[in-house]
mmCIF file of C-alpha atoms and ligand atoms in Angstrom:
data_model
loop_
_atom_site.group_PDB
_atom_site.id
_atom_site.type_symbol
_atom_site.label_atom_id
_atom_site.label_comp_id
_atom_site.label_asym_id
_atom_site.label_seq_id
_atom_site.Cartn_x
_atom_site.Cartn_y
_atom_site.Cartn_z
ATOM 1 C CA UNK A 14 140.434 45.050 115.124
ATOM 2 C CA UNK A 15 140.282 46.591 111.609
ATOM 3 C CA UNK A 16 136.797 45.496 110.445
ATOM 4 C CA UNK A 17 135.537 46.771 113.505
ATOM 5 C CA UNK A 18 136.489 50.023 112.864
ATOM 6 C CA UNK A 19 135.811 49.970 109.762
ATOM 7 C CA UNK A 20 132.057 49.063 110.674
ATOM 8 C CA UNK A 21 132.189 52.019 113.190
ATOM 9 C CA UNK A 22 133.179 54.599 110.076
ATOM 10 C CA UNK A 23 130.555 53.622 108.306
ATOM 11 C CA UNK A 24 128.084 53.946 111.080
ATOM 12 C CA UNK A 25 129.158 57.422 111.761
ATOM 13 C CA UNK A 26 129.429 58.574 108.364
ATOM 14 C CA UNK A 27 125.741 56.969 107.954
ATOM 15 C CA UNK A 28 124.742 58.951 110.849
ATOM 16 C CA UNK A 29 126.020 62.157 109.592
ATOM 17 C CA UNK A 30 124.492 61.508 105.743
ATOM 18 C CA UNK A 31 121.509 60.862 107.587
ATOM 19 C CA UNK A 32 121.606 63.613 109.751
ATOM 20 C CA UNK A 33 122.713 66.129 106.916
ATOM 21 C CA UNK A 34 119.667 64.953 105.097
ATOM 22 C CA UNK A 35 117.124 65.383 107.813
ATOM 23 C CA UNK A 36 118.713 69.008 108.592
ATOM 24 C CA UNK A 37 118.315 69.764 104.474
ATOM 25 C CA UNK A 38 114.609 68.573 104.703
ATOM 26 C CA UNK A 39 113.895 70.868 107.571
ATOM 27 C CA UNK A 40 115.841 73.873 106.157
ATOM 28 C CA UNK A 41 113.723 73.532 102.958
ATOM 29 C CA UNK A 42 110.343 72.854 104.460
ATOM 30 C CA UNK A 43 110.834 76.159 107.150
ATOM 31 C CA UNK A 44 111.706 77.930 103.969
ATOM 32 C CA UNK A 45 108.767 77.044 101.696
ATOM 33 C CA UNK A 46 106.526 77.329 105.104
ATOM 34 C CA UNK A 47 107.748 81.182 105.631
ATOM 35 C CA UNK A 48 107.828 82.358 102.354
ATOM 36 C CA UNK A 49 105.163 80.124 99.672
ATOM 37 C CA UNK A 50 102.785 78.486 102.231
ATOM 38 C CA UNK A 51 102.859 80.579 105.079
ATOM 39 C CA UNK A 52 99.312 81.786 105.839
ATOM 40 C CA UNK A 53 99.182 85.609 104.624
ATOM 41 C CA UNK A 54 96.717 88.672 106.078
ATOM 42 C CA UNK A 55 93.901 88.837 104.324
ATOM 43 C CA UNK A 56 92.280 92.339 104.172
ATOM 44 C CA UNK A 57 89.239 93.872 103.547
ATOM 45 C CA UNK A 58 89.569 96.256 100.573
ATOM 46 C CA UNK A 59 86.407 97.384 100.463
ATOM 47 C CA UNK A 60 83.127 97.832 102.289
ATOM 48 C CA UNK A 61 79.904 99.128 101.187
ATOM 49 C CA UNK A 62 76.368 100.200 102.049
ATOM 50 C CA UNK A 63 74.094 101.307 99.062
ATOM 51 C CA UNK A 64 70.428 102.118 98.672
ATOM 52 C CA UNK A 65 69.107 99.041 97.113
ATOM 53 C CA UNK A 66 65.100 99.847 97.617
ATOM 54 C CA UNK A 67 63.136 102.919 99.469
ATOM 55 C CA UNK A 68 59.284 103.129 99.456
ATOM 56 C CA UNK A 69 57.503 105.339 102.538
ATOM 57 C CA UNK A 70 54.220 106.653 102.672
ATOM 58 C CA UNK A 71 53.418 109.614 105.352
ATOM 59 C CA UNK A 72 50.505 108.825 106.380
ATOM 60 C CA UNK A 73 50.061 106.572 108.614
ATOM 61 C CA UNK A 74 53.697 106.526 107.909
ATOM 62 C CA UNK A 75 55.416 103.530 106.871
ATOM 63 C CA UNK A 76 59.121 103.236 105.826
ATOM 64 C CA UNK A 77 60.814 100.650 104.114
ATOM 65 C CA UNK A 78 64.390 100.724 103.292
ATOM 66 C CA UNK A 79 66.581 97.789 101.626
ATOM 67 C CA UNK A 80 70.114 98.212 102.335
ATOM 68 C CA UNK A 81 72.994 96.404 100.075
ATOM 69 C CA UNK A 82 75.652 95.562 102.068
ATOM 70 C CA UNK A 83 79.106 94.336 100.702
ATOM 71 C CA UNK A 84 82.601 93.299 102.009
ATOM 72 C CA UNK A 85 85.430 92.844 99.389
ATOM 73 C CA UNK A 86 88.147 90.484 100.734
ATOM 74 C CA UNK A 87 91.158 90.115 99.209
ATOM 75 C CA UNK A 88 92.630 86.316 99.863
ATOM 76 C CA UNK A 89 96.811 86.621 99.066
ATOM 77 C CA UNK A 90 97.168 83.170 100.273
ATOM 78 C CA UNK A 91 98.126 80.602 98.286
ATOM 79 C CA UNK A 92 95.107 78.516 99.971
ATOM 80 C CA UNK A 93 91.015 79.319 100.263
ATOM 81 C CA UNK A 94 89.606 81.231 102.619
ATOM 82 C CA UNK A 95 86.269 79.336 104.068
ATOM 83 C CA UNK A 96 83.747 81.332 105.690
ATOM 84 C CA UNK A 97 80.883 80.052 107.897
ATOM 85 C CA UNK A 98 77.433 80.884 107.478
ATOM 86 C CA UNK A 99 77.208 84.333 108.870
ATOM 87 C CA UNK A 100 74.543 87.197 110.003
ATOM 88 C CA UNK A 101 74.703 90.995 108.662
ATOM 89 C CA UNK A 102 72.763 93.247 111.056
ATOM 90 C CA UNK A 103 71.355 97.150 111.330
ATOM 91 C CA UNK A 104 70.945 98.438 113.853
ATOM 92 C CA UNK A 105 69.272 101.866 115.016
ATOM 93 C CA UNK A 106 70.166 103.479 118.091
ATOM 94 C CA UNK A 107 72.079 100.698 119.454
ATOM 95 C CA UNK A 108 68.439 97.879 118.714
ATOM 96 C CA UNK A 109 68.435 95.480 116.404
ATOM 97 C CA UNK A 110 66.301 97.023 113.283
ATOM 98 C CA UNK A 111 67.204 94.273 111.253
ATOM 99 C CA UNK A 112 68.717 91.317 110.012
ATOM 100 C CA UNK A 113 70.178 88.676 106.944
ATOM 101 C CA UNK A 114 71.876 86.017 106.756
ATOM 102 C CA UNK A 115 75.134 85.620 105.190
ATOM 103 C CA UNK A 116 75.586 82.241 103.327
ATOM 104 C CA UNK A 117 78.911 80.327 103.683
ATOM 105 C CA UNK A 118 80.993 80.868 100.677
ATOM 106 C CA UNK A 119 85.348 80.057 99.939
ATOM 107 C CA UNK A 120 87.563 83.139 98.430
ATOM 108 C CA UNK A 121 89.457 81.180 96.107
ATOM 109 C CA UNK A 122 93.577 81.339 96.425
ATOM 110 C CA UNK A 123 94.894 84.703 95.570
ATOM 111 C CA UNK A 124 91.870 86.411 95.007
ATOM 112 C CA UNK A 125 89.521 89.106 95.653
ATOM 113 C CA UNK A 126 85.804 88.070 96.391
ATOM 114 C CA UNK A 127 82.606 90.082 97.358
ATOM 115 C CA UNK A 128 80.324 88.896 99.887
ATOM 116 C CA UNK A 129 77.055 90.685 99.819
ATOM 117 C CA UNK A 130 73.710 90.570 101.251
ATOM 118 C CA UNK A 131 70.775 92.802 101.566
ATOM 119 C CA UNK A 132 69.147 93.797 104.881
ATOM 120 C CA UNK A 133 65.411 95.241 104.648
ATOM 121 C CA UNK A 134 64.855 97.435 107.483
ATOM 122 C CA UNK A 135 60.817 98.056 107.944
ATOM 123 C CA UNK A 136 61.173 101.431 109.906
ATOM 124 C CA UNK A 137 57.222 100.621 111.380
ATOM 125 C CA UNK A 138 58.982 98.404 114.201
ATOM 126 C CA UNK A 139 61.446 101.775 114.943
ATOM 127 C CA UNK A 140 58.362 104.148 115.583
ATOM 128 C CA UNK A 141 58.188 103.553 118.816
ATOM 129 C CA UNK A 142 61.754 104.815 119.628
ATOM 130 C CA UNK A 143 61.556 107.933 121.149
ATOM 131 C CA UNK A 144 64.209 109.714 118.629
ATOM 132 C CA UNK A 145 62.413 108.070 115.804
ATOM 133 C CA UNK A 146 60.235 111.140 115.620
ATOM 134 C CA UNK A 147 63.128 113.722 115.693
ATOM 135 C CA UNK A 148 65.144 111.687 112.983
ATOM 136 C CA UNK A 149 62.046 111.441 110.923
ATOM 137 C CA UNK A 150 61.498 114.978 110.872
ATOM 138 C CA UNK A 151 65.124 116.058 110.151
ATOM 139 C CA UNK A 152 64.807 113.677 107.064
ATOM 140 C CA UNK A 153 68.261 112.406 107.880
ATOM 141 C CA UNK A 154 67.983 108.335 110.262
ATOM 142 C CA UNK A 155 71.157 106.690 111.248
ATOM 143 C CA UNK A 156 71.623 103.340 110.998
ATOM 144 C CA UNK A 157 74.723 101.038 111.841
ATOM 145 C CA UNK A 158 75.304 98.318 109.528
ATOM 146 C CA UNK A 159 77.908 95.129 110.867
ATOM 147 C CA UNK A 160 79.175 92.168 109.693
ATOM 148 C CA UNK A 161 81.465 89.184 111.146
ATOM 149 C CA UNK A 162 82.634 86.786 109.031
ATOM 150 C CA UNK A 163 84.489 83.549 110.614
ATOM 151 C CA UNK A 164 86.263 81.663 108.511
ATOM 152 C CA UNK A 165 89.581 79.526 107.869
ATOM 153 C CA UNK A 166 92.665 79.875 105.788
ATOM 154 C CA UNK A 167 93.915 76.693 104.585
ATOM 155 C CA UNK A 168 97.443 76.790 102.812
ATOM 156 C CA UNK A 169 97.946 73.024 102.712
ATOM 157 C CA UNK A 170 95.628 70.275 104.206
ATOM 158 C CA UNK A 171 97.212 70.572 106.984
ATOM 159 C CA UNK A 172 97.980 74.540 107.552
ATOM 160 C CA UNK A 173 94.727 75.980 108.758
ATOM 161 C CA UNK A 174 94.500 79.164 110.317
ATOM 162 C CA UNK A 175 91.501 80.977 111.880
ATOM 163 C CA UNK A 176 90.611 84.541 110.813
ATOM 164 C CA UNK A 177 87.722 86.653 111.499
ATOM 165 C CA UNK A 178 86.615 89.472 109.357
ATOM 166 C CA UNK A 179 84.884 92.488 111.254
ATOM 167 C CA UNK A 180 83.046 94.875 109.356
ATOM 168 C CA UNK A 181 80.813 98.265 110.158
ATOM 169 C CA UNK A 182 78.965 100.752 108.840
ATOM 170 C CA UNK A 183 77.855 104.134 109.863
ATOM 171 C CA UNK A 184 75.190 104.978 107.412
ATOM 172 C CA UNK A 185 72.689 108.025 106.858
ATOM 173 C CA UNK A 186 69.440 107.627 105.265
ATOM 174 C CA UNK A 187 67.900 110.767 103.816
ATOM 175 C CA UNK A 188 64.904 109.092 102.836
ATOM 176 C CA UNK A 189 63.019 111.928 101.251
ATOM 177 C CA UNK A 190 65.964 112.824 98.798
ATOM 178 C CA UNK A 191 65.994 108.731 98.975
ATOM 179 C CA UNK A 192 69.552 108.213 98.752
ATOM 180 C CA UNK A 193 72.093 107.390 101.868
ATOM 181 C CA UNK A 194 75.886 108.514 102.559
ATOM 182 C CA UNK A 195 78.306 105.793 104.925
ATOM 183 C CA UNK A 196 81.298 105.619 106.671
ATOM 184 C CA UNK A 197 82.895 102.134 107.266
ATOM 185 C CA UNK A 198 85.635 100.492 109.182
ATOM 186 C CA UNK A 199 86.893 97.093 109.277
ATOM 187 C CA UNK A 200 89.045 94.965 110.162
ATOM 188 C CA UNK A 201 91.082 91.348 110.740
ATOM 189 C CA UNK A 202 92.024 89.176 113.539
ATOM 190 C CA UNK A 203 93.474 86.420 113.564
HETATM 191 C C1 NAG G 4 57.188 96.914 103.834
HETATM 192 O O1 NAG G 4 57.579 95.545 103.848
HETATM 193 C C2 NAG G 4 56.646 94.714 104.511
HETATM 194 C C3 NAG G 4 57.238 93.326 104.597
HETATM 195 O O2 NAG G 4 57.833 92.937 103.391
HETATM 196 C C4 NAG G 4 55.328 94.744 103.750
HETATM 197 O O3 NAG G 4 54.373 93.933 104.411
HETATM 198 C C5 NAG G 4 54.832 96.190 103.687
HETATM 199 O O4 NAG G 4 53.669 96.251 102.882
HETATM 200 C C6 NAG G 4 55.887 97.096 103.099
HETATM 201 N N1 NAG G 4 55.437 98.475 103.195
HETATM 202 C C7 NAG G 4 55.611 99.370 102.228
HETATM 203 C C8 NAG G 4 55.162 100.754 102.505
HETATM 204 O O5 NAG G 4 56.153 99.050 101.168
HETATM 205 C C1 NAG G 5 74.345 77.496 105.897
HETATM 206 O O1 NAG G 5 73.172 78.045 105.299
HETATM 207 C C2 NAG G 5 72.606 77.241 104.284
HETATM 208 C C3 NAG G 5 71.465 78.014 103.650
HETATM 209 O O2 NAG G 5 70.707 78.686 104.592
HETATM 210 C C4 NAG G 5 72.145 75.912 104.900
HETATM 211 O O3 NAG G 5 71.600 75.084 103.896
HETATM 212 C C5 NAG G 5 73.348 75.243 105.557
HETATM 213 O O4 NAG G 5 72.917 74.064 106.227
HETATM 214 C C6 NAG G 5 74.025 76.165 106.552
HETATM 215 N N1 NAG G 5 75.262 75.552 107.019
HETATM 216 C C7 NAG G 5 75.570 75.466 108.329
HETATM 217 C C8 NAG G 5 76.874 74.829 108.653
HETATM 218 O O5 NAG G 5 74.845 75.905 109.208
HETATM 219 C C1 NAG G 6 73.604 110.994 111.791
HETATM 220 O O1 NAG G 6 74.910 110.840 111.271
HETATM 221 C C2 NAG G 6 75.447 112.039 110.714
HETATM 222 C C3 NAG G 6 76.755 111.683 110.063
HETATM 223 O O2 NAG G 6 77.559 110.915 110.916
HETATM 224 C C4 NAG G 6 75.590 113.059 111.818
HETATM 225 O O3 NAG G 6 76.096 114.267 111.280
HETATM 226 C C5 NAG G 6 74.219 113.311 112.455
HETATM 227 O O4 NAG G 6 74.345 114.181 113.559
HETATM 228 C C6 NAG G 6 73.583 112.020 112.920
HETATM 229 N N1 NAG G 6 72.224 112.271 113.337
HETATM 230 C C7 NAG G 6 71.738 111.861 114.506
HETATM 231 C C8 NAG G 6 70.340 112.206 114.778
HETATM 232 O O5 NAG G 6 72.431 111.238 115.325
HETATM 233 C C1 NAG G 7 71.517 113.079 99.453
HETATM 234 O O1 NAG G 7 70.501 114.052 99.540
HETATM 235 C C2 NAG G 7 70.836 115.186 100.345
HETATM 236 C C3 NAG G 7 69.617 116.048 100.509
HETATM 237 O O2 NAG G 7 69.048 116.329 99.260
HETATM 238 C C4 NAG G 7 72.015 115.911 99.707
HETATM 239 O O3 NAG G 7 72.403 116.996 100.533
HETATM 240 C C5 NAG G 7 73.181 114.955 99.574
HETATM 241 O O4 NAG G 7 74.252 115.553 98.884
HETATM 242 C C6 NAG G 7 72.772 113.677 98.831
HETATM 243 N N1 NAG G 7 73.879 112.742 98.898
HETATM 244 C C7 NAG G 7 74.232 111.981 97.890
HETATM 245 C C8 NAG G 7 75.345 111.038 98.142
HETATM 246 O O5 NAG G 7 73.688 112.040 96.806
#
């Protein structure tokens, strides 16, 4: 009778150390996951469009503009941030004017990183808008820059989370004082 319960003490108590030290493992891994590994929001700090290259000539008129175009993200995880290989577009007037590609490229852990590119928009392909005149001769043509970035936070092998980076401009070219003003928005989902 007595070794018998004895055996059946130990069992338990093994069941409990065992359990105790499963629940401890758990406790400590939902901890470090919420607080060290979890996968934070990137953001997009900043966002630019700048002049990079005019040259026009008025008669027969041809316009070419080369636009800079560059998204800051800042990475807070304590993992990269892989992007695909992406596109950056302008459009005028809602058409395609232009495009460039976007190579893939990682935003180290807890850091900020710009990714650029530069669009060349040859305005001979826009002349035969119907605004194109107007624009021309109010020296001021809008153009709408954007940007999508897919890419992949990745906090531990195994922790990966998708995140897309959207990114606009609104930009105005006066090209005969040859310099441009913009207004951007972006944005993250996830
Ligand atoms: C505009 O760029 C195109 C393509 O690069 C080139 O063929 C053309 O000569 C350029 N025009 C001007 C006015 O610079
Ligand atoms: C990304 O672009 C680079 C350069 O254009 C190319 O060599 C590479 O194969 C591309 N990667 C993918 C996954 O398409
Ligand atoms: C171009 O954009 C500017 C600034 O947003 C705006 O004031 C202007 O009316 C626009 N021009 C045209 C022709 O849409
Ligand atoms: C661009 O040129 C226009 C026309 O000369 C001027 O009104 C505007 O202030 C200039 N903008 C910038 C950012 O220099």
């Amino acid at each position: 009778m007595e070794p018998e319960k004895n055996s059946r003490r130990g069992l338990k108590l093994c069941c409990i150390i065992t359990t105790l030290v499963v629940f401890i493992v758990v406790v400590v891994f939902v901890i470090l996951f919420f607080t060290i590994l979890k996968p934070k929001q990137a953001k997009v700090i900043t966002q630019s469009v700048t002049l990079e290259h005019i040259k026009w000539v008025p008669l027969p008129f041809h316009l070419n503009v080369t636009l800079g175009v560059t998204v800051t993200v800042e990475n807070p995880n304590h993992g990269s941030f892989k992007f695909q290989n992406s596109t950056a577009y302008a459009t005028y007037r809602g058409v395609e004017a232009a495009s460039a590609p976007i190579e893939a490229d990682t935003i180290p852990a807890r850091a900020n990183h710009d990714i650029s590119t530069t669009v060349l928009v040859v305005a001979d392909k826009l002349v035969s808008n119907p605004d194109f005149g107007a624009d021309l001769a109010s020296g001021c043509i809008n153009f709408t820059t954007s940007v999508t970035l897919h890419g992949k936070v990745t906090a531990l092998k195994f922790l990966k989370t998708k995140a897309t980076v959207y990114g606009s401009c609104d930009v105005s070219l006066y090209y005969l004082a040859e310099n441009l003003t913009s207004v951007c928005w972006s944005s993250i989902k996830y």
